[in-house]
Amino acid sequence: QVQVVQSGGGSVQAGGSLRLSCAASGSTFGINAMGWHREIPGNRRKLVARVTTDDASNTNYADAVKGRFTVTRDSAKNTLYLQMNSLEPEDTAVYYCNAEYNGRNYWGEGTLVTVCP
């Protein structure tokens, strides 16, 4: 079993930056990858960024955030980060962290990011 706890988020003006954090605990040795997804009310949850645990350079990003968002993982702390720069109002959403473990996704509680025009 894995637990993930998120922190960060909030409100920012367009063009600003925010950083999200996600701490994993439990059977962290078995986590294959971690990532960030976001959800806008009435829409499906969509992948924002993902990194595998065996290779920190193995990342993938949604086209909408490439060049603006960076996902990193501190393996010693079992913590995932999402640095979000040049934020746009379209980035407003609830952001969820997930850990992929033993074929299952374990989700954080979600954190609201609001970008004001």
Tab-separated table of N, CA, C and O in Angstrom:
chain	number	residue	atom	x	y	z
A	1	GLN	N	0.843	-1.194	0.000
A	1	GLN	CA	0.000	0.000	0.000
A	1	GLN	C	0.875	1.240	0.000
A	1	GLN	O	1.973	1.247	0.535
A	2	VAL	N	0.348	2.260	-0.666
A	2	VAL	CA	1.063	3.527	-0.770
A	2	VAL	C	0.101	4.654	-0.404
A	2	VAL	O	-1.089	4.601	-0.735
A	3	GLN	N	0.609	5.630	0.291
A	3	GLN	CA	-0.160	6.841	0.575
A	3	GLN	C	0.573	8.030	-0.047
A	3	GLN	O	1.809	8.068	-0.057
A	4	VAL	N	-0.197	8.969	-0.571
A	4	VAL	CA	0.401	10.179	-1.132
A	4	VAL	C	-0.305	11.390	-0.526
A	4	VAL	O	-1.533	11.419	-0.457
A	5	VAL	N	0.487	12.346	-0.104
A	5	VAL	CA	-0.029	13.553	0.515
A	5	VAL	C	0.511	14.755	-0.237
A	5	VAL	O	1.725	14.922	-0.361
A	6	GLN	N	-0.387	15.600	-0.699
A	6	GLN	CA	-0.018	16.757	-1.507
A	6	GLN	C	0.077	18.018	-0.656
A	6	GLN	O	-0.563	18.138	0.391
A	7	SER	N	0.842	18.968	-1.163
A	7	SER	CA	0.888	20.300	-0.574
A	7	SER	C	1.206	21.301	-1.674
A	7	SER	O	1.682	20.936	-2.752
A	8	GLY	N	0.970	22.561	-1.368
A	8	GLY	CA	1.196	23.612	-2.347
A	8	GLY	C	-0.103	24.017	-3.019
A	8	GLY	O	-1.184	23.655	-2.601
A	9	GLY	N	0.021	24.768	-4.085
A	9	GLY	CA	-1.151	25.255	-4.802
A	9	GLY	C	-1.581	26.615	-4.293
A	9	GLY	O	-0.866	27.277	-3.566
A	10	GLY	N	-2.754	27.051	-4.711
A	10	GLY	CA	-3.273	28.351	-4.318
A	10	GLY	C	-3.622	29.188	-5.525
A	10	GLY	O	-3.883	28.666	-6.609
A	11	SER	N	-3.615	30.501	-5.334
A	11	SER	CA	-3.981	31.435	-6.393
A	11	SER	C	-2.776	32.267	-6.812
A	11	SER	O	-1.942	32.620	-5.973
A	12	VAL	N	-2.716	32.581	-8.085
A	12	VAL	CA	-1.603	33.364	-8.615
A	12	VAL	C	-2.099	34.134	-9.828
A	12	VAL	O	-3.071	33.727	-10.482
A	13	GLN	N	-1.433	35.231	-10.125
A	13	GLN	CA	-1.749	35.990	-11.327
A	13	GLN	C	-1.147	35.285	-12.547
A	13	GLN	O	-0.122	34.585	-12.436
A	14	ALA	N	-1.761	35.498	-13.681
A	14	ALA	CA	-1.221	34.945	-14.927
A	14	ALA	C	0.230	35.401	-15.099
A	14	ALA	O	0.562	36.559	-14.835
A	15	GLY	N	1.057	34.452	-15.527
A	15	GLY	CA	2.478	34.730	-15.677
A	15	GLY	C	3.297	34.352	-14.460
A	15	GLY	O	4.528	34.315	-14.520
A	16	GLY	N	2.613	34.073	-13.358
A	16	GLY	CA	3.293	33.717	-12.124
A	16	GLY	C	3.672	32.255	-12.056
A	16	GLY	O	3.504	31.502	-13.026
A	17	SER	N	4.194	31.866	-10.884
A	17	SER	CA	4.687	30.501	-10.686
A	17	SER	C	4.125	29.929	-9.385
A	17	SER	O	3.841	30.663	-8.433
A	18	LEU	N	4.009	28.622	-9.377
A	18	LEU	CA	3.644	27.879	-8.175
A	18	LEU	C	4.390	26.554	-8.195
A	18	LEU	O	4.775	26.061	-9.270
A	19	ARG	N	4.562	25.973	-7.009
A	19	ARG	CA	5.148	24.646	-6.924
A	19	ARG	C	4.262	23.750	-6.076
A	19	ARG	O	3.843	24.128	-4.979
A	20	LEU	N	4.015	22.566	-6.604
A	20	LEU	CA	3.266	21.548	-5.883
A	20	LEU	C	4.223	20.467	-5.412
A	20	LEU	O	5.212	20.159	-6.087
A	21	SER	N	3.895	19.897	-4.260
A	21	SER	CA	4.693	18.801	-3.713
A	21	SER	C	3.787	17.621	-3.409
A	21	SER	O	2.594	17.794	-3.126
A	22	CYS	N	4.380	16.434	-3.437
A	22	CYS	CA	3.621	15.218	-3.173
A	22	CYS	C	4.551	14.218	-2.499
A	22	CYS	O	5.516	13.755	-3.114
A	23	ALA	N	4.259	13.900	-1.257
A	23	ALA	CA	5.087	12.976	-0.493
A	23	ALA	C	4.441	11.600	-0.469
A	23	ALA	O	3.269	11.465	-0.096
A	24	ALA	N	5.205	10.599	-0.849
A	24	ALA	CA	4.719	9.220	-0.836
A	24	ALA	C	5.250	8.505	0.399
A	24	ALA	O	6.382	8.753	0.841
A	25	SER	N	4.439	7.627	0.948
A	25	SER	CA	4.859	6.817	2.093
A	25	SER	C	4.270	5.426	1.958
A	25	SER	O	3.420	5.173	1.103
A	26	GLY	N	4.734	4.516	2.800
A	26	GLY	CA	4.290	3.130	2.722
A	26	GLY	C	5.289	2.314	1.922
A	26	GLY	O	6.492	2.448	2.107
A	27	SER	N	4.797	1.506	1.001
A	27	SER	CA	5.654	0.616	0.208
A	27	SER	C	6.264	1.363	-0.979
A	27	SER	O	6.066	1.009	-2.141
A	28	THR	N	7.028	2.379	-0.686
A	28	THR	CA	7.536	3.254	-1.750
A	28	THR	C	8.544	2.557	-2.666
A	28	THR	O	8.722	2.975	-3.812
A	29	PHE	N	9.190	1.485	-2.188
A	29	PHE	CA	10.171	0.784	-3.015
A	29	PHE	C	9.525	0.180	-4.251
A	29	PHE	O	10.198	-0.097	-5.248
A	30	GLY	N	8.220	-0.031	-4.189
A	30	GLY	CA	7.519	-0.667	-5.296
A	30	GLY	C	6.863	0.297	-6.268
A	30	GLY	O	6.208	-0.125	-7.223
A	31	ILE	N	7.045	1.589	-6.047
A	31	ILE	CA	6.440	2.578	-6.936
A	31	ILE	C	7.198	2.613	-8.260
A	31	ILE	O	8.420	2.758	-8.279
A	32	ASN	N	6.489	2.474	-9.364
A	32	ASN	CA	7.110	2.461	-10.684
A	32	ASN	C	7.224	3.860	-11.289
A	32	ASN	O	8.145	4.146	-12.058
A	33	ALA	N	6.258	4.696	-10.989
A	33	ALA	CA	6.247	6.049	-11.549
A	33	ALA	C	5.340	6.916	-10.684
A	33	ALA	O	4.494	6.411	-9.935
A	34	MET	N	5.557	8.209	-10.792
A	34	MET	CA	4.684	9.176	-10.129
A	34	MET	C	4.342	10.279	-11.111
A	34	MET	O	5.113	10.552	-12.051
A	35	GLY	N	3.220	10.900	-10.890
A	35	GLY	CA	2.833	11.932	-11.841
A	35	GLY	C	1.839	12.911	-11.278
A	35	GLY	O	1.397	12.784	-10.123
A	36	TRP	N	1.522	13.871	-12.104
A	36	TRP	CA	0.519	14.897	-11.786
A	36	TRP	C	-0.550	14.880	-12.872
A	36	TRP	O	-0.245	14.801	-14.066
A	37	HIS	N	-1.765	14.966	-12.427
A	37	HIS	CA	-2.902	15.083	-13.324
A	37	HIS	C	-3.704	16.306	-12.896
A	37	HIS	O	-3.542	16.801	-11.786
A	38	ARG	N	-4.588	16.771	-13.778
A	38	ARG	CA	-5.462	17.878	-13.373
A	38	ARG	C	-6.861	17.648	-13.906
A	38	ARG	O	-7.061	16.972	-14.919
A	39	GLU	N	-7.779	18.237	-13.195
A	39	GLU	CA	-9.191	18.030	-13.510
A	39	GLU	C	-9.929	19.353	-13.434
A	39	GLU	O	-9.849	20.068	-12.436
A	40	ILE	N	-10.637	19.659	-14.508
A	40	ILE	CA	-11.512	20.823	-14.553
A	40	ILE	C	-12.938	20.308	-14.408
A	40	ILE	O	-13.281	19.292	-15.024
A	41	PRO	N	-13.771	20.947	-13.613
A	41	PRO	CA	-15.144	20.458	-13.432
A	41	PRO	C	-15.833	20.170	-14.755
A	41	PRO	O	-15.807	20.988	-15.678
A	42	GLY	N	-16.419	18.982	-14.853
A	42	GLY	CA	-17.121	18.594	-16.074
A	42	GLY	C	-16.236	17.933	-17.106
A	42	GLY	O	-16.719	17.532	-18.162
A	43	ASN	N	-14.956	17.836	-16.800
A	43	ASN	CA	-14.015	17.204	-17.734
A	43	ASN	C	-13.289	16.044	-17.071
A	43	ASN	O	-13.265	15.925	-15.848
A	44	ARG	N	-12.696	15.221	-17.918
A	44	ARG	CA	-11.940	14.088	-17.400
A	44	ARG	C	-10.628	14.546	-16.782
A	44	ARG	O	-10.065	15.571	-17.177
A	45	ARG	N	-10.139	13.766	-15.842
A	45	ARG	CA	-8.821	14.018	-15.278
A	45	ARG	C	-7.778	13.688	-16.352
A	45	ARG	O	-7.830	12.631	-16.987
A	46	LYS	N	-6.836	14.604	-16.530
A	46	LYS	CA	-5.851	14.431	-17.602
A	46	LYS	C	-4.438	14.505	-17.064
A	46	LYS	O	-4.152	15.261	-16.132
A	47	LEU	N	-3.571	13.750	-17.693
A	47	LEU	CA	-2.161	13.750	-17.302
A	47	LEU	C	-1.531	15.103	-17.596
A	47	LEU	O	-1.723	15.675	-18.671
A	48	VAL	N	-0.755	15.589	-16.637
A	48	VAL	CA	0.025	16.808	-16.819
A	48	VAL	C	1.495	16.460	-17.015
A	48	VAL	O	2.130	16.928	-17.964
A	49	ALA	N	2.032	15.651	-16.118
A	49	ALA	CA	3.444	15.278	-16.184
A	49	ALA	C	3.655	13.989	-15.407
A	49	ALA	O	2.945	13.714	-14.441
A	50	ARG	N	4.665	13.239	-15.829
A	50	ARG	CA	4.933	11.931	-15.206
A	50	ARG	C	6.413	11.642	-15.279
A	50	ARG	O	7.091	12.036	-16.251
A	51	VAL	N	6.923	10.970	-14.256
A	51	VAL	CA	8.328	10.564	-14.252
A	51	VAL	C	8.407	9.149	-13.688
A	51	VAL	O	7.698	8.808	-12.742
A	52	THR	N	9.274	8.337	-14.278
A	52	THR	CA	9.460	6.988	-13.755
A	52	THR	C	10.476	7.023	-12.615
A	52	THR	O	11.324	7.913	-12.545
A	53	THR	N	10.397	6.043	-11.751
A	53	THR	CA	11.274	6.045	-10.582
A	53	THR	C	12.649	5.456	-10.870
A	53	THR	O	13.584	5.668	-10.107
A	54	ASP	N	12.782	4.703	-11.969
A	54	ASP	CA	14.076	4.106	-12.271
A	54	ASP	C	14.971	5.029	-13.101
A	54	ASP	O	16.162	4.771	-13.238
A	55	ASP	N	14.391	6.091	-13.648
A	55	ASP	CA	15.159	6.989	-14.506
A	55	ASP	C	14.525	8.374	-14.431
A	55	ASP	O	13.477	8.624	-15.031
A	56	ALA	N	15.185	9.272	-13.709
A	56	ALA	CA	14.627	10.608	-13.497
A	56	ALA	C	14.486	11.397	-14.790
A	56	ALA	O	13.738	12.378	-14.838
A	57	SER	N	15.213	10.987	-15.826
A	57	SER	CA	15.118	11.697	-17.097
A	57	SER	C	13.969	11.185	-17.959
A	57	SER	O	13.668	11.754	-19.001
A	58	ASN	N	13.351	10.116	-17.520
A	58	ASN	CA	12.231	9.536	-18.271
A	58	ASN	C	10.936	10.235	-17.852
A	58	ASN	O	10.228	9.791	-16.942
A	59	THR	N	10.675	11.337	-18.528
A	59	THR	CA	9.513	12.143	-18.197
A	59	THR	C	8.625	12.301	-19.429
A	59	THR	O	9.083	12.164	-20.565
A	60	ASN	N	7.386	12.567	-19.199
A	60	ASN	CA	6.521	12.981	-20.292
A	60	ASN	C	5.538	14.033	-19.784
A	60	ASN	O	5.162	14.034	-18.607
A	61	TYR	N	5.187	14.918	-20.686
A	61	TYR	CA	4.363	16.083	-20.361
A	61	TYR	C	3.203	16.212	-21.348
A	61	TYR	O	3.325	15.868	-22.529
A	62	ALA	N	2.136	16.775	-20.857
A	62	ALA	CA	1.058	17.168	-21.760
A	62	ALA	C	1.555	18.311	-22.653
A	62	ALA	O	2.341	19.155	-22.212
A	63	ASP	N	1.099	18.326	-23.885
A	63	ASP	CA	1.538	19.370	-24.814
A	63	ASP	C	1.268	20.764	-24.264
A	63	ASP	O	2.057	21.689	-24.471
A	64	ALA	N	0.182	20.909	-23.542
A	64	ALA	CA	-0.232	22.232	-23.060
A	64	ALA	C	0.721	22.823	-22.033
A	64	ALA	O	0.703	24.039	-21.805
A	65	VAL	N	1.558	21.985	-21.430
A	65	VAL	CA	2.431	22.490	-20.354
A	65	VAL	C	3.903	22.377	-20.695
A	65	VAL	O	4.750	22.829	-19.917
A	66	LYS	N	4.228	21.786	-21.827
A	66	LYS	CA	5.635	21.631	-22.200
A	66	LYS	C	6.335	22.984	-22.254
A	66	LYS	O	5.810	23.942	-22.825
A	67	GLY	N	7.513	23.021	-21.660
A	67	GLY	CA	8.282	24.260	-21.648
A	67	GLY	C	7.924	25.190	-20.503
A	67	GLY	O	8.636	26.158	-20.245
A	68	ARG	N	6.830	24.910	-19.808
A	68	ARG	CA	6.413	25.763	-18.689
A	68	ARG	C	6.447	25.013	-17.350
A	68	ARG	O	6.740	25.612	-16.317
A	69	PHE	N	6.119	23.744	-17.375
A	69	PHE	CA	6.071	22.935	-16.153
A	69	PHE	C	7.249	21.971	-16.141
A	69	PHE	O	7.659	21.459	-17.203
A	70	THR	N	7.747	21.690	-14.951
A	70	THR	CA	8.834	20.731	-14.791
A	70	THR	C	8.508	19.794	-13.639
A	70	THR	O	8.208	20.259	-12.521
A	71	VAL	N	8.582	18.504	-13.897
A	71	VAL	CA	8.344	17.503	-12.857
A	71	VAL	C	9.692	16.938	-12.415
A	71	VAL	O	10.543	16.618	-13.248
A	72	THR	N	9.887	16.870	-11.115
A	72	THR	CA	11.103	16.295	-10.558
A	72	THR	C	10.739	15.423	-9.362
A	72	THR	O	9.661	15.561	-8.778
A	73	ARG	N	11.667	14.546	-9.014
A	73	ARG	CA	11.431	13.652	-7.875
A	73	ARG	C	12.686	13.572	-7.035
A	73	ARG	O	13.784	13.386	-7.561
A	74	ASP	N	12.519	13.739	-5.751
A	74	ASP	CA	13.601	13.547	-4.789
A	74	ASP	C	13.436	12.139	-4.236
A	74	ASP	O	12.572	11.884	-3.396
A	75	SER	N	14.265	11.221	-4.715
A	75	SER	CA	14.097	9.822	-4.339
A	75	SER	C	14.404	9.587	-2.867
A	75	SER	O	13.802	8.716	-2.233
A	76	ALA	N	15.308	10.370	-2.305
A	76	ALA	CA	15.661	10.195	-0.896
A	76	ALA	C	14.471	10.554	0.007
A	76	ALA	O	14.294	9.967	1.079
A	77	LYS	N	13.662	11.515	-0.433
A	77	LYS	CA	12.516	11.957	0.352
A	77	LYS	C	11.210	11.350	-0.152
A	77	LYS	O	10.150	11.607	0.414
A	78	ASN	N	11.293	10.566	-1.228
A	78	ASN	CA	10.073	10.007	-1.844
A	78	ASN	C	9.047	11.098	-2.114
A	78	ASN	O	7.844	10.943	-1.848
A	79	THR	N	9.544	12.198	-2.626
A	79	THR	CA	8.693	13.355	-2.862
A	79	THR	C	8.762	13.783	-4.321
A	79	THR	O	9.848	13.855	-4.903
A	80	LEU	N	7.610	14.064	-4.867
A	80	LEU	CA	7.470	14.517	-6.243
A	80	LEU	C	7.126	15.997	-6.240
A	80	LEU	O	6.371	16.451	-5.371
A	81	TYR	N	7.670	16.726	-7.195
A	81	TYR	CA	7.398	18.155	-7.301
A	81	TYR	C	6.898	18.494	-8.696
A	81	TYR	O	7.239	17.826	-9.671
A	82	LEU	N	6.118	19.536	-8.766
A	82	LEU	CA	5.723	20.099	-10.058
A	82	LEU	C	5.952	21.602	-9.986
A	82	LEU	O	5.240	22.310	-9.267
A	83	GLN	N	6.961	22.058	-10.690
A	83	GLN	CA	7.234	23.486	-10.784
A	83	GLN	C	6.456	24.029	-11.974
A	83	GLN	O	6.659	23.572	-13.104
A	84	MET	N	5.592	24.982	-11.714
A	84	MET	CA	4.734	25.528	-12.755
A	84	MET	C	5.079	26.998	-12.952
A	84	MET	O	4.904	27.811	-12.046
A	85	ASN	N	5.583	27.310	-14.134
A	85	ASN	CA	5.962	28.682	-14.482
A	85	ASN	C	5.069	29.196	-15.604
A	85	ASN	O	4.409	28.421	-16.295
A	86	SER	N	5.088	30.497	-15.782
A	86	SER	CA	4.302	31.132	-16.852
A	86	SER	C	2.865	30.623	-16.847
A	86	SER	O	2.310	30.251	-17.886
A	87	LEU	N	2.281	30.617	-15.672
A	87	LEU	CA	0.934	30.070	-15.546
A	87	LEU	C	-0.087	30.896	-16.316
A	87	LEU	O	0.030	32.127	-16.416
A	88	GLU	N	-1.054	30.196	-16.840
A	88	GLU	CA	-2.117	30.794	-17.655
A	88	GLU	C	-3.466	30.488	-16.999
A	88	GLU	O	-3.599	29.482	-16.290
A	89	PRO	N	-4.468	31.323	-17.251
A	89	PRO	CA	-5.796	31.043	-16.678
A	89	PRO	C	-6.300	29.644	-17.038
A	89	PRO	O	-7.021	29.018	-16.245
A	90	GLU	N	-5.888	29.140	-18.191
A	90	GLU	CA	-6.311	27.800	-18.621
A	90	GLU	C	-5.708	26.688	-17.768
A	90	GLU	O	-6.124	25.536	-17.868
A	91	ASP	N	-4.729	27.026	-16.953
A	91	ASP	CA	-4.133	26.041	-16.048
A	91	ASP	C	-4.950	25.879	-14.768
A	91	ASP	O	-4.642	25.006	-13.951
A	92	THR	N	-5.963	26.696	-14.594
A	92	THR	CA	-6.820	26.579	-13.410
A	92	THR	C	-7.500	25.221	-13.379
A	92	THR	O	-8.169	24.824	-14.339
A	93	ALA	N	-7.296	24.509	-12.281
A	93	ALA	CA	-7.827	23.148	-12.155
A	93	ALA	C	-7.506	22.624	-10.765
A	93	ALA	O	-6.755	23.248	-10.007
A	94	VAL	N	-8.062	21.467	-10.456
A	94	VAL	CA	-7.629	20.713	-9.280
A	94	VAL	C	-6.533	19.765	-9.749
A	94	VAL	O	-6.738	19.001	-10.701
A	95	TYR	N	-5.408	19.813	-9.085
A	95	TYR	CA	-4.258	19.002	-9.451
A	95	TYR	C	-4.142	17.822	-8.489
A	95	TYR	O	-4.206	17.997	-7.270
A	96	TYR	N	-3.944	16.651	-9.072
A	96	TYR	CA	-3.833	15.419	-8.293
A	96	TYR	C	-2.481	14.766	-8.552
A	96	TYR	O	-2.046	14.642	-9.704
A	97	CYS	N	-1.868	14.331	-7.483
A	97	CYS	CA	-0.653	13.536	-7.572
A	97	CYS	C	-1.043	12.052	-7.574
A	97	CYS	O	-2.030	11.670	-6.928
A	98	ASN	N	-0.299	11.246	-8.291
A	98	ASN	CA	-0.534	9.806	-8.204
A	98	ASN	C	0.777	9.049	-8.169
A	98	ASN	O	1.800	9.507	-8.684
A	99	ALA	N	0.717	7.888	-7.548
A	99	ALA	CA	1.840	6.944	-7.533
A	99	ALA	C	1.340	5.649	-8.167
A	99	ALA	O	0.279	5.149	-7.817
A	100	GLU	N	2.143	5.129	-9.096
A	100	GLU	CA	1.797	3.868	-9.763
A	100	GLU	C	2.516	2.738	-9.031
A	100	GLU	O	3.753	2.664	-9.052
A	101	TYR	N	1.743	1.881	-8.419
A	101	TYR	CA	2.317	0.812	-7.598
A	101	TYR	C	1.569	-0.475	-7.841
A	101	TYR	O	0.348	-0.519	-7.684
A	102	ASN	N	2.298	-1.485	-8.255
A	102	ASN	CA	1.709	-2.823	-8.414
A	102	ASN	C	0.462	-2.804	-9.290
A	102	ASN	O	-0.539	-3.450	-8.997
A	103	GLY	N	0.541	-2.015	-10.363
A	103	GLY	CA	-0.566	-1.978	-11.303
A	103	GLY	C	-1.735	-1.109	-10.900
A	103	GLY	O	-2.749	-1.070	-11.602
A	104	ARG	N	-1.609	-0.412	-9.795
A	104	ARG	CA	-2.690	0.454	-9.330
A	104	ARG	C	-2.199	1.888	-9.196
A	104	ARG	O	-1.011	2.128	-9.007
A	105	ASN	N	-3.139	2.808	-9.291
A	105	ASN	CA	-2.842	4.211	-9.042
A	105	ASN	C	-3.308	4.585	-7.642
A	105	ASN	O	-4.444	4.288	-7.248
A	106	TYR	N	-2.434	5.225	-6.908
A	106	TYR	CA	-2.777	5.756	-5.592
A	106	TYR	C	-2.762	7.278	-5.713
A	106	TYR	O	-1.748	7.859	-6.138
A	107	TRP	N	-3.889	7.888	-5.329
A	107	TRP	CA	-4.091	9.312	-5.583
A	107	TRP	C	-3.987	10.159	-4.328
A	107	TRP	O	-4.397	9.735	-3.244
A	108	GLY	N	-3.469	11.360	-4.513
A	108	GLY	CA	-3.535	12.359	-3.471
A	108	GLY	C	-4.935	12.959	-3.421
A	108	GLY	O	-5.799	12.641	-4.238
A	109	GLU	N	-5.125	13.852	-2.456
A	109	GLU	CA	-6.461	14.398	-2.218
A	109	GLU	C	-6.837	15.528	-3.166
A	109	GLU	O	-7.995	15.935	-3.222
A	110	GLY	N	-5.864	15.999	-3.929
A	110	GLY	CA	-6.130	17.097	-4.863
A	110	GLY	C	-5.891	18.446	-4.234
A	110	GLY	O	-6.131	18.639	-3.036
A	111	THR	N	-5.418	19.366	-5.053
A	111	THR	CA	-5.194	20.734	-4.583
A	111	THR	C	-5.592	21.696	-5.696
A	111	THR	O	-5.296	21.477	-6.864
A	112	LEU	N	-6.294	22.752	-5.317
A	112	LEU	CA	-6.792	23.701	-6.294
A	112	LEU	C	-5.720	24.709	-6.663
A	112	LEU	O	-5.083	25.320	-5.798
A	113	VAL	N	-5.546	24.892	-7.959
A	113	VAL	CA	-4.677	25.938	-8.492
A	113	VAL	C	-5.570	26.888	-9.288
A	113	VAL	O	-6.279	26.462	-10.203
A	114	THR	N	-5.529	28.152	-8.925
A	114	THR	CA	-6.327	29.164	-9.603
A	114	THR	C	-5.397	30.212	-10.188
A	114	THR	O	-4.581	30.795	-9.457
A	115	VAL	N	-5.516	30.431	-11.486
A	115	VAL	CA	-4.701	31.435	-12.151
A	115	VAL	C	-5.620	32.561	-12.617
A	115	VAL	O	-6.515	32.346	-13.448
A	116	CYS	N	-5.399	33.742	-12.086
A	116	CYS	CA	-6.254	34.886	-12.388
A	116	CYS	C	-5.713	35.669	-13.593
A	116	CYS	O	-4.497	35.838	-13.710
A	117	PRO	N	-6.601	36.111	-14.470
A	117	PRO	CA	-6.152	36.856	-15.665
A	117	PRO	C	-5.429	38.137	-15.295
A	117	PRO	O	-5.680	38.736	-14.264
